[in-house]
Each structure stands twice: as C-alpha cells, then as structure tokens.
CSV table of C-alpha atoms and ligand atoms in Angstrom, one decimal:
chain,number,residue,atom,x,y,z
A,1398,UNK,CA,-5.7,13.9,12.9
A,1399,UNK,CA,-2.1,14.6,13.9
A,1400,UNK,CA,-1.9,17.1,11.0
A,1401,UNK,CA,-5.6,18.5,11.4
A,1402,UNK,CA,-5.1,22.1,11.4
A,1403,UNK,CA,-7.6,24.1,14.2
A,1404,UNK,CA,-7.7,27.6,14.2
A,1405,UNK,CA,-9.5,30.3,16.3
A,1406,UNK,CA,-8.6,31.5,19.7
A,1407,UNK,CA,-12.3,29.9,21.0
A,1408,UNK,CA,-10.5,26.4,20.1
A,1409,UNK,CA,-8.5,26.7,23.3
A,1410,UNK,CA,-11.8,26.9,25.3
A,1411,UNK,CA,-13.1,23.7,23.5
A,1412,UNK,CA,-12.7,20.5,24.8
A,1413,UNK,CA,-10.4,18.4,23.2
A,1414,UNK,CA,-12.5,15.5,22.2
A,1415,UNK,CA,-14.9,18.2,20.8
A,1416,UNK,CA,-12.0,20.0,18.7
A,1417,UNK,CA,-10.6,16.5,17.5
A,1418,UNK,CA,-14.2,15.9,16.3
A,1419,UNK,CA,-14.5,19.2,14.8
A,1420,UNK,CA,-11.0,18.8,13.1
A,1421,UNK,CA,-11.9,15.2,11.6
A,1422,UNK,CA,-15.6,16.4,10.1
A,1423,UNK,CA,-13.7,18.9,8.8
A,1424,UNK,CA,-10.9,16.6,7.6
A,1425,UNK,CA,-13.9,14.4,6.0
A,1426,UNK,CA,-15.1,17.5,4.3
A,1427,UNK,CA,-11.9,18.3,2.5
A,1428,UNK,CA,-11.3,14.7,2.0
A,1429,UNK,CA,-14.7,14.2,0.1
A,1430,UNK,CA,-14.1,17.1,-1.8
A,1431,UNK,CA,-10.5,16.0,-2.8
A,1432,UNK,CA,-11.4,13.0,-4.4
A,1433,UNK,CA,-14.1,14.0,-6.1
A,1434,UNK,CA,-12.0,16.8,-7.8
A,1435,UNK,CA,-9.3,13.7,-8.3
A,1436,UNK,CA,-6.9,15.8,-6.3
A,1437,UNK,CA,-5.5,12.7,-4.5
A,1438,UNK,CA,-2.2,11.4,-5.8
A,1439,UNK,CA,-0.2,8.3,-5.7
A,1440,UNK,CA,3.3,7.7,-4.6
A,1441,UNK,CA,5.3,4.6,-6.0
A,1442,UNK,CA,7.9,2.6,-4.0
A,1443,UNK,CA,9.9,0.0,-5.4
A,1444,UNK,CA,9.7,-4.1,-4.4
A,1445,UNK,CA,12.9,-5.5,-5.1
A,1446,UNK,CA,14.0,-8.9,-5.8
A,1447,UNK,CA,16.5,-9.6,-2.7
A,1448,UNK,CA,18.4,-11.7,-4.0
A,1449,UNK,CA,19.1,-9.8,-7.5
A,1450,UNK,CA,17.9,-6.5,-6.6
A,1451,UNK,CA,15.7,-5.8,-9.5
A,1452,UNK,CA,12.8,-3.8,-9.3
A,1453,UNK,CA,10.1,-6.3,-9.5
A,1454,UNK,CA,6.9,-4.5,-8.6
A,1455,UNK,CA,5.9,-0.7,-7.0
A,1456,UNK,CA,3.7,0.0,-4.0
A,1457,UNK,CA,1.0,2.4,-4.9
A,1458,UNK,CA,0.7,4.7,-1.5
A,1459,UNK,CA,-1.9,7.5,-1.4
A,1460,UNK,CA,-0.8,10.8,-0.8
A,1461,UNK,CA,-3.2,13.8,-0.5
A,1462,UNK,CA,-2.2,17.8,0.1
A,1463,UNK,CA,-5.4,19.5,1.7
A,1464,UNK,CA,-6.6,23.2,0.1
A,1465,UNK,CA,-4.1,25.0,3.0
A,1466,UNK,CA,-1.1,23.0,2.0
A,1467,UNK,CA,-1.1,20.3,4.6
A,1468,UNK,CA,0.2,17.0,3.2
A,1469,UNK,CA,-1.6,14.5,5.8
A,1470,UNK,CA,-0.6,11.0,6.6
A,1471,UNK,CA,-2.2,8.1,4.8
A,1472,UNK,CA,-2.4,6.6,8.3
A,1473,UNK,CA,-4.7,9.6,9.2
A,1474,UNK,CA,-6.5,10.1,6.2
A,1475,UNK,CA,-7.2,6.4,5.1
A,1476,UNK,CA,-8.9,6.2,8.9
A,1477,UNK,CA,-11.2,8.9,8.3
A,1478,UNK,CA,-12.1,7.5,4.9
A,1479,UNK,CA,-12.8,4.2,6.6
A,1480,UNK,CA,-14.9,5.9,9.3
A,1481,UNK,CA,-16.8,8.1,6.4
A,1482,UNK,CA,-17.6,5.3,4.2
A,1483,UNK,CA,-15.5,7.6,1.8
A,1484,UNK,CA,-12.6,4.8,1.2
A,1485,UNK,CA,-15.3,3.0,-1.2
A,1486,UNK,CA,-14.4,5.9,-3.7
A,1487,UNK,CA,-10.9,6.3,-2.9
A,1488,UNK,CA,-10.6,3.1,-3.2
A,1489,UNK,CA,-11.9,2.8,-6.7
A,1490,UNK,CA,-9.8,6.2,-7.4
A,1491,UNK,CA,-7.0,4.3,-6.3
A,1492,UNK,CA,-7.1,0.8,-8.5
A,1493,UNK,CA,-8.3,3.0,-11.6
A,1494,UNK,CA,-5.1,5.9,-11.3
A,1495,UNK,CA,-2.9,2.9,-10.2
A,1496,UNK,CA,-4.0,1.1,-13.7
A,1497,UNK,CA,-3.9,4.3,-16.0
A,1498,UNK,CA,-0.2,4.8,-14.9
A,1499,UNK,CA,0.9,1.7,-15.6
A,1500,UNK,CA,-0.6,1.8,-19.0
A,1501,UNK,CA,1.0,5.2,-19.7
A,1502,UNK,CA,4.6,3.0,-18.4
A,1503,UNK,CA,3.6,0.5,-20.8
A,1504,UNK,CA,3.3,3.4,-23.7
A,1505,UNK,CA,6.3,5.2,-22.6
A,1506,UNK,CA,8.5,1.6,-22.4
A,1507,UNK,CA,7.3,0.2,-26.0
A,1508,UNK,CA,5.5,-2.8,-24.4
A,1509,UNK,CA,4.7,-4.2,-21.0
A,1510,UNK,CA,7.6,-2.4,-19.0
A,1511,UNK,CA,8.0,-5.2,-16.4
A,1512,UNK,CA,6.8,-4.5,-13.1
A,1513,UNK,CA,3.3,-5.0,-11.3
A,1514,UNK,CA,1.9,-2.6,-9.3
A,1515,UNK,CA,0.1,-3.5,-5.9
A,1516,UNK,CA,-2.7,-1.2,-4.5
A,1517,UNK,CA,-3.7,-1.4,-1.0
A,1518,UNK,CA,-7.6,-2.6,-0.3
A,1519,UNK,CA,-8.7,-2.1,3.5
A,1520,UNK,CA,-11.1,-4.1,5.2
A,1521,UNK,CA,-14.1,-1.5,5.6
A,1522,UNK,CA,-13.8,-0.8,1.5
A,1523,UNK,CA,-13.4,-5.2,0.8
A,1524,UNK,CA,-16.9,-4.9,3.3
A,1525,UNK,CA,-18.9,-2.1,1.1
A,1526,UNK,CA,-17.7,-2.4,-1.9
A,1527,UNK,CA,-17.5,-5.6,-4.7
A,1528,UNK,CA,-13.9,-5.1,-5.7
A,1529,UNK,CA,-13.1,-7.5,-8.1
A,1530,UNK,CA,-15.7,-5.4,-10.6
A,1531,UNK,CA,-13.8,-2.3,-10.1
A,1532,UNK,CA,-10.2,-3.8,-10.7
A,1533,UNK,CA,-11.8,-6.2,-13.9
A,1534,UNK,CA,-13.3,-2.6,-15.2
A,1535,UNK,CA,-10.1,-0.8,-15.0
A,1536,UNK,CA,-8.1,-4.0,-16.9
A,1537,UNK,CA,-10.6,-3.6,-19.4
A,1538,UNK,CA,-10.4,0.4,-20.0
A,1539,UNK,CA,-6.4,0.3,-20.1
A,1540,UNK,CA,-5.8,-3.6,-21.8
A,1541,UNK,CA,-3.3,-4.1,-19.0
A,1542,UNK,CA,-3.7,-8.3,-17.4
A,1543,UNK,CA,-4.5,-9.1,-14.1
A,1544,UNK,CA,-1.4,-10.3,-13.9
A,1545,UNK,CA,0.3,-6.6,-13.7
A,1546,UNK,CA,-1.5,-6.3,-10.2
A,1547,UNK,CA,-0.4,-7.2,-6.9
A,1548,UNK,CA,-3.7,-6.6,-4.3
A,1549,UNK,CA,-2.8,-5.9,-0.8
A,1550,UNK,CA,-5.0,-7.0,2.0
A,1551,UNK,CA,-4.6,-6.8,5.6
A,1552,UNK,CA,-5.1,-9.6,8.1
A,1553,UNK,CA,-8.5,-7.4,9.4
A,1554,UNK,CA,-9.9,-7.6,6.4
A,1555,UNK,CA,-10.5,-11.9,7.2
A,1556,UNK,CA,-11.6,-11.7,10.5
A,1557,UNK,CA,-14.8,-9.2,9.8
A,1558,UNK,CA,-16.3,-11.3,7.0
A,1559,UNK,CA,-14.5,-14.6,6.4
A,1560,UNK,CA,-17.3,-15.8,4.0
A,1561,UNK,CA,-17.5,-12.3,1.9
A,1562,UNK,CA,-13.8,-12.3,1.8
A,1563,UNK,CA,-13.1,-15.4,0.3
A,1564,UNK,CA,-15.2,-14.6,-2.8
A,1565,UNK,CA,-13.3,-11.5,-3.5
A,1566,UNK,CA,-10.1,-13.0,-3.3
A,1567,UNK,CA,-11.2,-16.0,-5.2
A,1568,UNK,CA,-12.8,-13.1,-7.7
A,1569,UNK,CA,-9.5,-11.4,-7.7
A,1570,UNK,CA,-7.5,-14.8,-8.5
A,1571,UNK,CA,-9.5,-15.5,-11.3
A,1572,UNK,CA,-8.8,-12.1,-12.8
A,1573,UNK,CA,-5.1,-13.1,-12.7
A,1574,UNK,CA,-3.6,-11.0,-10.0
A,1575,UNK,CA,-1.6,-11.7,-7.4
A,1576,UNK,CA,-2.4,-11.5,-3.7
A,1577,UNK,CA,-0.2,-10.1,-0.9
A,1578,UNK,CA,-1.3,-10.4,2.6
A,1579,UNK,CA,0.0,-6.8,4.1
A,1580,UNK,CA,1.6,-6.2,7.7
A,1581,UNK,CA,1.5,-9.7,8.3
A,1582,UNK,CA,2.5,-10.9,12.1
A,1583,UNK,CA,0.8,-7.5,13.3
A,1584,UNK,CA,-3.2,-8.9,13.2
A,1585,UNK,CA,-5.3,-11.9,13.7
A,1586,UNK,CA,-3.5,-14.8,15.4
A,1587,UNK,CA,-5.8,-17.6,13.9
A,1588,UNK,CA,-3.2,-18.7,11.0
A,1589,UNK,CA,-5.7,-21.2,9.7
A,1590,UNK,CA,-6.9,-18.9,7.2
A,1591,UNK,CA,-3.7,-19.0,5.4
A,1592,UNK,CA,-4.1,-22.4,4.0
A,1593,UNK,CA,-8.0,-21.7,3.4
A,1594,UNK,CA,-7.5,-18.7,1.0
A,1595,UNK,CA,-5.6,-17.8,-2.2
A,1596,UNK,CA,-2.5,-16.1,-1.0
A,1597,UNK,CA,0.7,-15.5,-3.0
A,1598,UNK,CA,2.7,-13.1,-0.9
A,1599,UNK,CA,2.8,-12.4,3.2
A,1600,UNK,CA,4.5,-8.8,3.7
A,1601,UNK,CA,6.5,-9.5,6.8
A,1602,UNK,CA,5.6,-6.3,9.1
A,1603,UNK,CA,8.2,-3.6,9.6
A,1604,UNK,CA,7.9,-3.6,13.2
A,1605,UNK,CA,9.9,-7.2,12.5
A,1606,UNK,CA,12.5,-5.9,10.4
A,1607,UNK,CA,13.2,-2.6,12.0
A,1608,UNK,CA,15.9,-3.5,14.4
A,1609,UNK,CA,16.1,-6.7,13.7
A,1610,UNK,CA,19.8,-6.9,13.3
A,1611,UNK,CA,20.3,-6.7,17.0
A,1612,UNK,CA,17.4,-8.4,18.2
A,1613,UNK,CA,17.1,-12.3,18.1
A,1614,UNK,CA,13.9,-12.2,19.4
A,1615,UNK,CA,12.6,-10.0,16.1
A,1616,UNK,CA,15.2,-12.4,13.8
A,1617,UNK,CA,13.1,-15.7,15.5
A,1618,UNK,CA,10.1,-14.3,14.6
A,1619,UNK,CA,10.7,-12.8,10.6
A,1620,UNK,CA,12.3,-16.8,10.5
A,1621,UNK,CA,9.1,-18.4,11.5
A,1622,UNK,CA,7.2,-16.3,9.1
A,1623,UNK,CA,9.7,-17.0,6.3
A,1624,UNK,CA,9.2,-21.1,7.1
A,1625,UNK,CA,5.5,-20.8,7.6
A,1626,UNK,CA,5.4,-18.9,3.8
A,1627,UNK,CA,7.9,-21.8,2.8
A,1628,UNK,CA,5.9,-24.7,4.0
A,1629,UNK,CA,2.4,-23.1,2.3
A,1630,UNK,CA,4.4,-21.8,-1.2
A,1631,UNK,CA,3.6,-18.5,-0.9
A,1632,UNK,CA,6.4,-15.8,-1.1
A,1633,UNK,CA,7.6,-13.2,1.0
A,1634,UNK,CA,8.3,-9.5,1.2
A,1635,UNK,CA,9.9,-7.4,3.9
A,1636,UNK,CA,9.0,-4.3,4.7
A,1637,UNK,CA,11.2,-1.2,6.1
A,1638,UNK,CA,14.4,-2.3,4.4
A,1639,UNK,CA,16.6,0.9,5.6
A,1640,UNK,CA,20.1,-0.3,5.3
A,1641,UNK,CA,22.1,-2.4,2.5
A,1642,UNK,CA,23.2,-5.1,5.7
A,1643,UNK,CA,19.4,-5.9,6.7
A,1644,UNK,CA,18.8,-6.5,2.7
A,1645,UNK,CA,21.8,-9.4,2.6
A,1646,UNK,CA,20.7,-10.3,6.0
A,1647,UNK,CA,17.3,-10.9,4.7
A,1648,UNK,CA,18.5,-12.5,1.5
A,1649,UNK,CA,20.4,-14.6,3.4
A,1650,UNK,CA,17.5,-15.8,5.2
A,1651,UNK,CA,15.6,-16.8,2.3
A,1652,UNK,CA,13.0,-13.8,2.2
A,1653,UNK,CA,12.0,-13.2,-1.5
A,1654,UNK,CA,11.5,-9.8,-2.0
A,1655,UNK,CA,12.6,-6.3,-0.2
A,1656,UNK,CA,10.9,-2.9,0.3
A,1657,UNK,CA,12.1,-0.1,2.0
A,1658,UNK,CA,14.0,3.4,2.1
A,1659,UNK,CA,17.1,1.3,1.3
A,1660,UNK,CA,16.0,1.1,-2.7
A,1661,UNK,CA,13.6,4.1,-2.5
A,1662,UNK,CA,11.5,5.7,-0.8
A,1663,UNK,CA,7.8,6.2,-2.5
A,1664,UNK,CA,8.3,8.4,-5.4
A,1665,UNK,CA,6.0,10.3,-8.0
A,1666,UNK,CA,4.8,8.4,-10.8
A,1667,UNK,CA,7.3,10.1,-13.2
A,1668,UNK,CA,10.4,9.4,-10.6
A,1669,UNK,CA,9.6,5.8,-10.0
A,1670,UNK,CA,9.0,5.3,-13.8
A,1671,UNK,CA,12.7,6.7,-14.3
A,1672,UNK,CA,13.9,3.6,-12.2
A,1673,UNK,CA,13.0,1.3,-15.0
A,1674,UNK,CA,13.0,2.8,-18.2
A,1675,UNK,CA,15.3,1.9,-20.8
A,1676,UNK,CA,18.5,3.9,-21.0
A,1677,UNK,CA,17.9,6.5,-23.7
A,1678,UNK,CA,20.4,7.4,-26.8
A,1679,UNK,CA,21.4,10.4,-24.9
A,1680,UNK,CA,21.9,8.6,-21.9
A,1681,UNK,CA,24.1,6.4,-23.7
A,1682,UNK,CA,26.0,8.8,-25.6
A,1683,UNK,CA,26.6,10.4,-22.1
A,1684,UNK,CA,28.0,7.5,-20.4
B,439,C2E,P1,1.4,-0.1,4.1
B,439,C2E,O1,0.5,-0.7,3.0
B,439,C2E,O2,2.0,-1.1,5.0
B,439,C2E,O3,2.6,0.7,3.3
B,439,C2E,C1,3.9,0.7,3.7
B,439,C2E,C2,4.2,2.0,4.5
B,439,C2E,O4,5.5,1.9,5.0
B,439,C2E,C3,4.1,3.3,3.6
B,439,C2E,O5,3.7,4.3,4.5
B,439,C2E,C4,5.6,3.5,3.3
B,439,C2E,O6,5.9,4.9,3.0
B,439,C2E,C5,6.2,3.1,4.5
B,439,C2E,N1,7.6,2.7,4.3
B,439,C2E,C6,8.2,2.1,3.3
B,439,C2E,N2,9.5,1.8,3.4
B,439,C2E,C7,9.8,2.2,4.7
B,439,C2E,C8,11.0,2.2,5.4
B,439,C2E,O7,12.1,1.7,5.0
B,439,C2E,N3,11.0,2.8,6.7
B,439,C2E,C9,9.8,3.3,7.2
B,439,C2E,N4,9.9,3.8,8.4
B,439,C2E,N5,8.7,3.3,6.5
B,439,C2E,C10,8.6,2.8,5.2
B,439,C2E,P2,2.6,5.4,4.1
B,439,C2E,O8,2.7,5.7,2.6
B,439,C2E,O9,2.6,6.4,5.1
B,439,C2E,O10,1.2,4.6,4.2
B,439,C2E,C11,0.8,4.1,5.5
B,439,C2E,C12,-0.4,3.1,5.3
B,439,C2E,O11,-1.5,3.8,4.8
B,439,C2E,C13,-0.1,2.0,4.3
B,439,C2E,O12,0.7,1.0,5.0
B,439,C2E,C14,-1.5,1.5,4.0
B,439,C2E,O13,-2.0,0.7,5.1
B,439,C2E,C15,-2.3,2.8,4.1
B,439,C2E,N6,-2.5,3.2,2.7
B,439,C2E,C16,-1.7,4.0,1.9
B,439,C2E,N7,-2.3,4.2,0.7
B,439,C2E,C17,-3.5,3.5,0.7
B,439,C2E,C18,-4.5,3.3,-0.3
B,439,C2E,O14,-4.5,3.8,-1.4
B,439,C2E,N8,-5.6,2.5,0.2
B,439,C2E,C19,-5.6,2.0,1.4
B,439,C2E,N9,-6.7,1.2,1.8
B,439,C2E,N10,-4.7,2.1,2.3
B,439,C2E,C20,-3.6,2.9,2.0
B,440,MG,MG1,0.6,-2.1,1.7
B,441,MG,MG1,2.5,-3.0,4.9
B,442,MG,MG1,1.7,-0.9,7.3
C-alpha cells in the first residue's frame, strides 16, 4: 500500500499495522468501486522479435488512478484484488478490454493488424474463476482467434492446484492461444512441470537481465534458461530490456523475443497502436 494515502492527525496515534489495514480496506473499497464503473485502464508494452526487432506482440499491464488522483502500482493493487477475491472481476475486465482493443486495431488496420496481445492471469483468479470461458466468450463477442492471445501465468499459479491448472491451460490451448510462463526462474524450483504442461513461452525474469552485462553469475543463469526452453521447444522472452547492448547481447544468446524500456515502455492503447499502424498518405507525403 506504498501509495495508500492516510489522512487525519489521529493516524499518527494509530498503530501502524492498524493504519496499513485501514489504508488497504479502504484501498479495496475504491478498488471495487473502480472496476465496476470500468475506470481501470490498460497500458500496452511492446514484445519484440530480438533478432529482427519487430513488434511481435504487446503486454496488457493494468493501470488504475484512484478518485484523489493517486495512480497505484499494479504490484499493490493486483495484491489487494487477490486478497479481496476482487481479481475474479478484474480479471475478466482485463481479457474482455484487452480483446475489444485489439478488435478496434484490427478495424483501424483494415484486417488483423499483426500482433497478439498477452494479459496476465494470477494464481488466486486461475483458483476462483474458470478462465478459459471468459477468454472463449470475449473471442466470440469481437471475432478475434485464440491465436491473437498470449496468456501469462506465473510459476505460483502450478504449485496451488496442479490438477485444476492443467485443465485451464489445456482449455486455453484448445482455444488457440498461446501460453507464456511469466517471471520464470523467480518461483517454484520443481522444473518437472514444464514438460507436463502446454507451455509456449518462459519470460526469463528481469531480476536476470537487469545487470546482467557485468555479472556472469546472472549471464549463467538467463543461459541455462535459454537451453532448458531450447531442449523442451518452447520460446523465450526477456524481460527489462533497458539498453540497445543487452538486446544484441541477448540476441546473441539465442533468446527469442525482448521486452523492456529499450523498445517502449507501456503505453496507452492509442500510443502503442501508433507503433504499428501503417504509414498514412500524409505521413508519406511528409517524408
Ligand atoms: P509482469 O507481468 O512481470 O509485467 C512486467 C512488469 O515489468 C510491468 O510492471 C512493466 O511495466 C515492467 N517493465 C517492463 N519493462 C521494464 C524495464 O525495462 N525495466 C523495468 N524496471 N521494468 C519494466 P507493472 O506494469 O508495474 O506491473 C507489475 C506486475 O503487476 C506485472 O508484472 C503483473 O504481475 C502484475 N499485473 C499487471 N497487470 C495485471 C493484470 O491485468 N492482471 C494480473 N493478474 N496481474 C497484473
Ligand atoms: Mg506479465
Ligand atoms: Mg513478468
Ligand atoms: Mg514481474
């Protein structure tokens, strides 16, 4: 609740367990109200191709500016949701806005403009909620294929309910979209499950990639994830791409795609569509 804003000279007398409790109810509150008024939004970052540099896909990241004018971290915010039950509707919010705006893309670009899109599903929402109906229902109300969708999950989302888990992604698969395991390297240390379940993609972890350059102990380690994803066909993204030398440096090393301030940072819908749209006449005559 780093941004959680507390007011009233009593607060000081509070303890600070008690205000940080305060401050989250609060926080859930706003939160609840927000997305039922649909006042969440969703940033866009680019996934390039490493070795080309070609957008190949956007990140959908959620974004949310409370009533008072705090924007709060996802980080924060997606926490409380989890701890609320209230990332089951966020959740939906997200793969249904995530669909409509590539649809309107589509519209804008005279014909499928592309590029996926990947959402982010945590574990708590994969537990409560049947996914695969919510992301088939959205296909079906914008005509867009399963194929236009990346689904992120994280490593946390396996260990809770292995069983439950392996249906949705198998649900998911069916529906034609791909599957990216997110912040890979930072969970669960039993690797069996990667062979078990229908991966496509493991996002190496910025914490890998951040600094890696001069530290061989972080360039072992994005290697052995790079060979792991090799040897079981799946492809690989790197997060936290900040500087042109760490994209060759990764291209270099075989990774397959790139994310990161480098190429972007996560932009509104209308900014990230910009990125790929055709050139227009006047854009030509200009040049
Ligand atoms: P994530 O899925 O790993 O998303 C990548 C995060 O890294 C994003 O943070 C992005 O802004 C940030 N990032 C991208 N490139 C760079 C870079 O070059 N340097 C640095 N320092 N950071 C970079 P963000 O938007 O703050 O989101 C944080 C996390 O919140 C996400 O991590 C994801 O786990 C969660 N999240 C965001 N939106 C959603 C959502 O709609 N649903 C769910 N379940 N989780 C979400
Ligand atoms: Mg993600
Ligand atoms: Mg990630
Ligand atoms: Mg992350």
């Amino acid at each position: 609740v780093k941004r959680a804003k507390v007011s009233g000279r009593a607060e000081t007398y509070q303890t600070q367990d008690f205000a940080i409790a305060r401050a989250q109810f609060g926080m859930e509150t706003m939160l609840r109200r927000a997305i039922e008024d649909r006042r969440l939004r969703l940033a866009y970052q680019p996934i390039c191709d490493l070795a080309t540099g070609r957008i190949v896909s956007f990140e959908a990241l959620a974004r949310w500016t409370d009533d008072e004018g705090w924007a709060h971290s996802p980080t924060d915010f997606i926490a409380v949701a989890e701890e609320s039950g209230l990332i089951v509707p966020l959740g939906r919010w997200a793969i249904e806005e995530a669909a409509q705006t590539l649809a309107r893309w589509d519209s804008a670009y005279g014909g499928p403009c592309g590029v996926k899109l990947a959402v982010n599903l945590s574990a708590i929402q994969l537990q409560r909620d049947a996914i695969a109906p919510v992301v088939e229902a959205a296909l079906a109300s914008t005509g867009l294929s399963g194929d236009r969708f990346t689904l992120e999950l994280t490593e946390s989302a396996i260990v809770t309910d292995p069983d439950r888990i392996a249906g949705t992604m198998h649900a998911l698969k069916a529906l034609g979209t791909t599957l990216a395991m997110d912040d890979f390297g930072t969970g669960y240390s039993n690797l069996a499950y990667l062979q078990k379940l229908p991966i496509d993609v493991l996002k190496i972890d910025r914490s890998f990639v951040t600094g890696m350059l001069a530290d061989r102990d972080k360039v072992s380690i994005v290697r052995a994830i790079l060979s792991l994803a090799q040897a079981l066909g799946m492809k690989t993204t790197a997060e936290g791409v900040e500087t042109n030398e760490l994209a060759q440096t990764l291209a270099a090393l075989g990774c397959t795609f790139g994310q990161g301030y480098f190429y972007a940072r996560p932009l509104e819908a209308d900014a990230a569509y910009a990125m790929i749209a055709p050139a227009t006449m006047q854009e030509m005559v200009s040049a």
